[in-house]
Amino acid sequence: MNYSRVTEFVLLGLSSSKEVQRFLFLIFSLLYLAILLGNFLIILTVTSEPRLHTPMYFLLANLSFIDICVASFATPKMISDLLVERKTISFEACLTQIFCVHLFAGGEMVILVSMAYDRYVAICKPLHYMTIMNRRVCIILVLVPWCVGFIHTTSQLAFTVNLPFCGPNQVDSFFCDLPLVTKLACVDTYVVSLLIVADSGVLTLSSFLLLVVSYTVILITVRNRSSSSLAKARSTLTAHITVVMLFFGPCIFIYVWPFSGYSTDKILAVFYTIFTPILNPAIYTLRNKEMKSAMSKLKGRYLKLGQVSAVIRSVLFLETK
């Protein structure tokens, strides 16, 4: 059959009230700025402080980069859409959003597994840590998440790109969420929807189970160690496990739990695209003495540079006079 092709989709957004939209514009603009500043600060701190040139902080800096990507694929458009009445997105831009969300979300799941493996080696095999976690292994642990994310998002797009869209074009969200977009196709998408959920569910649940097993083994090992090592490891593990729960909770509800409604999906989508990327730097820095110390040194260094540049500017100004 011949179908008239849909060229754009209408995003219904988070609210139809103009007053609420103005309020959300202010809140989400501040949150997005905080996401960028917080995660860029972690990356800058890790790269500029030699003491943090270790596998754990290398993986943390890459997690911060992925968090920036997760927050940036849809949040800027959502913020700008809060100021316009008709929120539209082209068919190609919609597919791009679908590609990005599964690439970055899939990558973040796997890099959390990489970070769990790093902690497993550090706590369970401390004498062989630097031998096992060498430069080559660290690069592999960073590249694998991107490869898995690319394979995952390609398989998701394969289910969608050839679907005929000929009529309804309203997406009840603030970005092109794949399950919602497929429901707008002009054919029965029951089997496609099952394949999409199964694909995302396999990646989400397998990553989550790997993390549960890893941290269970780590906690059992820590329990048998001395009290001093227990306190230090517990602080690090608490931060890691908190981030895992914050990220995987919404993902499991959205793509695996079959009884969530549209309003619930919107709240959870906001949570993992905005609140998780802003909570990650807060959790890792507030509970980490090395990060806080390195940030203080970085702050002092830039303050000194600012003072020196101010003195130079004042001297040049006086010379010109």
XYZ file of C-alpha atoms in Angstrom:
321
model
C 0.000 0.000 0.000
C 1.094 3.587 -0.651
C 1.406 5.825 2.423
C 1.817 9.602 2.656
C 5.027 10.000 4.638
C 5.027 11.955 7.914
C 7.692 14.672 7.733
C 7.515 15.887 11.338
C 6.250 14.914 14.770
C 4.535 17.086 17.376
C 5.939 16.770 20.900
C 3.268 17.297 23.552
C 5.915 18.115 26.164
C 5.562 18.025 29.928
C 2.674 20.448 30.390
C 0.187 22.486 28.353
C 0.013 25.301 30.939
C 2.005 28.396 29.931
C 2.685 29.337 33.563
C 4.050 25.856 34.311
C 6.137 25.945 31.141
C 7.774 29.248 32.142
C 8.565 27.813 35.565
C 9.997 24.624 34.032
C 12.063 26.706 31.598
C 13.805 28.445 34.501
C 14.299 25.241 36.523
C 15.567 23.075 33.668
C 17.849 25.842 32.347
C 19.552 26.057 35.741
C 19.737 22.275 36.071
C 21.226 21.848 32.606
C 23.834 24.516 33.344
C 24.661 22.707 36.602
C 25.010 19.397 34.696
C 27.502 20.926 32.270
C 29.508 22.719 34.963
C 29.555 19.780 37.392
C 30.578 17.121 34.890
C 33.086 19.351 33.062
C 34.601 20.169 36.461
C 35.115 16.448 37.156
C 36.736 15.934 33.732
C 38.977 18.999 34.208
C 39.958 17.932 37.734
C 40.829 14.374 36.712
C 42.867 15.459 33.685
C 44.773 18.250 35.474
C 45.588 16.476 38.766
C 48.378 13.832 38.411
C 47.264 12.020 41.601
C 43.944 11.229 39.917
C 45.535 9.592 36.875
C 44.321 6.177 38.028
C 41.892 3.683 36.423
C 39.039 4.569 38.795
C 39.145 8.303 38.024
C 39.774 7.655 34.327
C 36.491 5.721 34.220
C 34.786 8.402 36.331
C 35.802 11.113 33.844
C 34.361 9.027 31.006
C 31.139 8.549 32.968
C 30.916 12.338 33.328
C 31.362 12.734 29.571
C 28.552 10.244 28.903
C 26.368 12.061 31.462
C 26.856 15.282 29.480
C 25.804 13.416 26.327
C 22.754 11.864 28.044
C 21.633 15.299 29.222
C 22.338 17.035 25.902
C 20.562 14.849 23.345
C 17.098 16.201 24.275
C 17.326 18.751 27.101
C 18.325 21.838 25.039
C 15.402 21.273 22.653
C 13.042 20.621 25.556
C 14.102 23.921 27.149
C 13.632 25.862 23.909
C 10.266 24.146 23.280
C 8.984 25.465 26.613
C 8.968 28.943 25.034
C 6.989 28.009 21.915
C 3.375 26.956 21.526
C 3.817 24.339 18.791
C 6.607 21.888 19.564
C 7.652 20.062 16.397
C 10.594 17.916 15.390
C 11.481 16.669 11.915
C 11.376 12.970 11.098
C 15.170 12.870 10.667
C 15.797 14.748 13.940
C 13.416 12.344 15.687
C 15.423 9.347 14.465
C 18.603 11.128 15.573
C 17.198 11.517 19.090
C 16.269 7.829 19.176
C 19.778 6.928 18.018
C 21.420 9.159 20.643
C 19.315 8.120 23.621
C 20.025 4.411 23.114
C 23.690 5.003 22.254
C 24.369 7.060 25.390
C 22.064 5.170 27.760
C 23.430 1.812 26.586
C 26.971 3.132 26.927
C 26.320 4.394 30.452
C 24.976 1.015 31.556
C 28.114 -0.755 30.382
C 30.560 1.826 31.748
C 28.943 1.348 35.166
C 29.789 -2.351 34.761
C 33.369 -1.332 33.858
C 33.559 0.747 37.040
C 32.246 -2.206 39.065
C 34.978 -4.413 37.560
C 37.585 -1.810 38.513
C 36.349 -1.814 42.123
C 36.271 -5.629 42.131
C 39.940 -5.824 41.100
C 40.942 -3.035 43.513
C 39.264 -4.645 46.544
C 39.414 -8.375 45.793
C 42.860 -8.460 44.102
C 44.685 -5.401 45.507
C 48.220 -6.780 44.993
C 47.606 -7.299 41.262
C 45.516 -4.154 40.706
C 47.981 -2.103 38.643
C 49.038 -5.193 36.671
C 45.467 -6.113 35.738
C 44.179 -2.553 35.287
C 46.912 -1.478 32.887
C 46.543 1.200 30.201
C 45.327 -1.278 27.562
C 42.609 -2.703 29.815
C 41.428 0.805 30.783
C 41.058 1.789 27.124
C 39.130 -1.433 26.425
C 36.838 -0.758 29.402
C 36.014 2.641 27.871
C 35.650 1.502 24.249
C 33.403 -1.484 25.009
C 30.520 0.696 26.352
C 30.514 2.778 23.156
C 30.573 -0.365 20.982
C 27.741 -1.987 22.959
C 25.751 1.251 22.863
C 26.239 1.516 19.081
C 25.143 -2.088 18.495
C 22.144 -1.593 20.783
C 20.958 1.634 19.159
C 21.486 0.252 15.640
C 19.340 -2.762 16.446
C 16.653 -0.478 17.906
C 16.616 1.758 14.825
C 16.399 -1.294 12.553
C 12.943 -1.967 14.014
C 11.775 1.598 13.370
C 13.386 3.156 10.321
C 11.273 1.236 7.772
C 7.927 1.594 9.581
C 5.315 3.563 7.593
C 4.124 6.755 9.346
C 1.142 8.192 7.514
C -1.271 9.793 9.974
C -0.966 10.431 13.734
C 2.192 12.365 14.581
C 1.759 13.455 18.224
C 4.359 12.057 20.628
C 3.265 12.292 24.256
C 6.689 13.211 25.604
C 9.344 15.938 25.390
C 11.561 13.874 23.068
C 11.185 11.031 20.559
C 10.919 8.050 22.856
C 11.059 4.887 20.728
C 8.084 2.976 22.231
C 5.859 6.057 21.773
C 7.005 6.712 18.201
C 6.440 3.126 17.033
C 2.823 3.293 18.219
C 2.200 6.024 15.623
C 3.007 3.724 12.686
C 0.242 2.820 10.218
C 0.717 -0.914 10.739
C 0.340 -3.278 13.666
C 3.462 -2.767 15.793
C 2.739 -5.301 18.534
C 5.594 -7.609 17.501
C 7.958 -4.662 16.900
C 7.130 -3.232 20.338
C 7.871 -6.604 21.940
C 11.232 -6.788 20.137
C 12.105 -3.237 21.236
C 11.256 -3.981 24.862
C 13.101 -7.316 24.700
C 16.214 -5.669 23.206
C 16.324 -2.926 25.828
C 15.296 -5.339 28.580
C 18.109 -7.787 27.828
C 20.760 -5.056 27.951
C 19.290 -3.397 31.051
C 18.708 -6.561 33.078
C 21.996 -8.235 32.061
C 23.974 -5.115 33.028
C 22.033 -4.777 36.273
C 22.557 -8.446 37.195
C 26.286 -8.162 36.457
C 26.443 -5.144 38.762
C 24.487 -6.911 41.512
C 26.776 -9.947 41.352
C 29.926 -7.784 41.251
C 28.986 -5.623 44.219
C 27.754 -8.635 46.199
C 31.156 -10.311 45.799
C 32.890 -7.042 46.697
C 30.771 -6.517 49.821
C 31.411 -10.102 50.982
C 35.148 -9.563 50.484
C 35.082 -6.236 52.338
C 33.193 -7.809 55.230
C 36.086 -10.199 55.848
C 38.703 -7.426 55.841
C 39.901 -5.149 58.645
C 37.753 -2.297 59.966
C 40.005 0.410 58.460
C 39.786 -0.975 54.932
C 36.081 -1.613 55.497
C 35.363 2.079 56.174
C 37.261 3.318 53.103
C 35.775 0.707 50.757
C 32.271 1.237 52.112
C 32.415 4.955 51.311
C 33.489 4.266 47.709
C 30.991 1.445 47.224
C 28.104 3.499 48.603
C 28.670 6.136 45.921
C 28.893 3.530 43.147
C 25.814 1.578 44.263
C 23.772 4.791 44.689
C 24.559 5.868 41.100
C 23.662 2.384 39.813
C 20.278 2.434 41.536
C 19.506 5.983 40.381
C 20.249 5.121 36.746
C 18.817 1.626 36.448
C 15.614 2.288 38.393
C 14.018 4.550 35.747
C 15.351 2.451 32.854
C 13.835 -0.742 34.233
C 10.455 0.938 34.765
C 10.383 2.537 31.312
C 11.541 -0.377 29.168
C 10.904 -3.508 31.242
C 7.994 -2.844 33.605
C 4.815 -3.278 31.502
C 2.350 -1.347 33.666
C 3.827 2.169 33.662
C 1.649 4.906 32.169
C 2.504 7.928 30.042
C 2.667 10.350 32.976
C 4.951 7.987 34.892
C 7.163 7.565 31.821
C 7.521 11.355 31.485
C 8.615 11.745 35.107
C 11.102 8.882 34.834
C 12.420 10.204 31.491
C 13.087 13.588 33.117
C 14.777 11.790 35.994
C 17.319 9.864 33.943
C 17.962 12.629 31.368
C 18.345 15.507 33.857
C 18.500 14.463 37.503
C 20.801 11.437 37.167
C 23.513 13.399 35.254
C 23.434 16.127 37.913
C 23.408 13.710 40.861
C 26.368 11.654 39.617
C 29.010 14.414 40.059
C 27.481 15.410 43.396
C 27.567 11.833 44.719
C 31.105 11.100 43.549
C 32.602 14.397 44.730
C 30.827 14.935 48.047
C 31.805 11.470 49.311
C 35.333 11.460 47.900
C 38.114 13.191 49.824
C 40.621 12.906 46.969
C 38.252 14.609 44.523
C 37.438 17.401 46.988
C 41.145 17.952 47.698
C 41.987 18.022 43.972
C 39.159 20.478 43.289
C 40.418 22.752 46.069
C 43.903 22.714 44.521
C 42.410 23.414 41.099
C 40.421 26.318 42.519
C 43.524 27.745 44.223
C 45.542 27.377 41.024
C 43.016 29.278 38.917
C 42.568 31.937 41.599
C 46.321 32.531 41.552
C 46.295 32.709 37.763
C 43.425 35.204 37.975
C 45.319 37.331 40.488
C 48.477 37.266 38.344
C 46.541 38.245 35.211
C 44.833 41.051 37.139
C 48.213 42.386 38.284
C 49.575 42.197 34.720
C 46.541 44.040 33.365
C 46.875 46.769 35.996
C 50.598 47.191 35.248
C 49.971 47.436 31.506
C 47.175 49.919 32.157
C 49.476 52.114 34.246
C 52.236 51.944 31.601
C 49.856 53.110 28.885
C 48.909 56.081 31.049
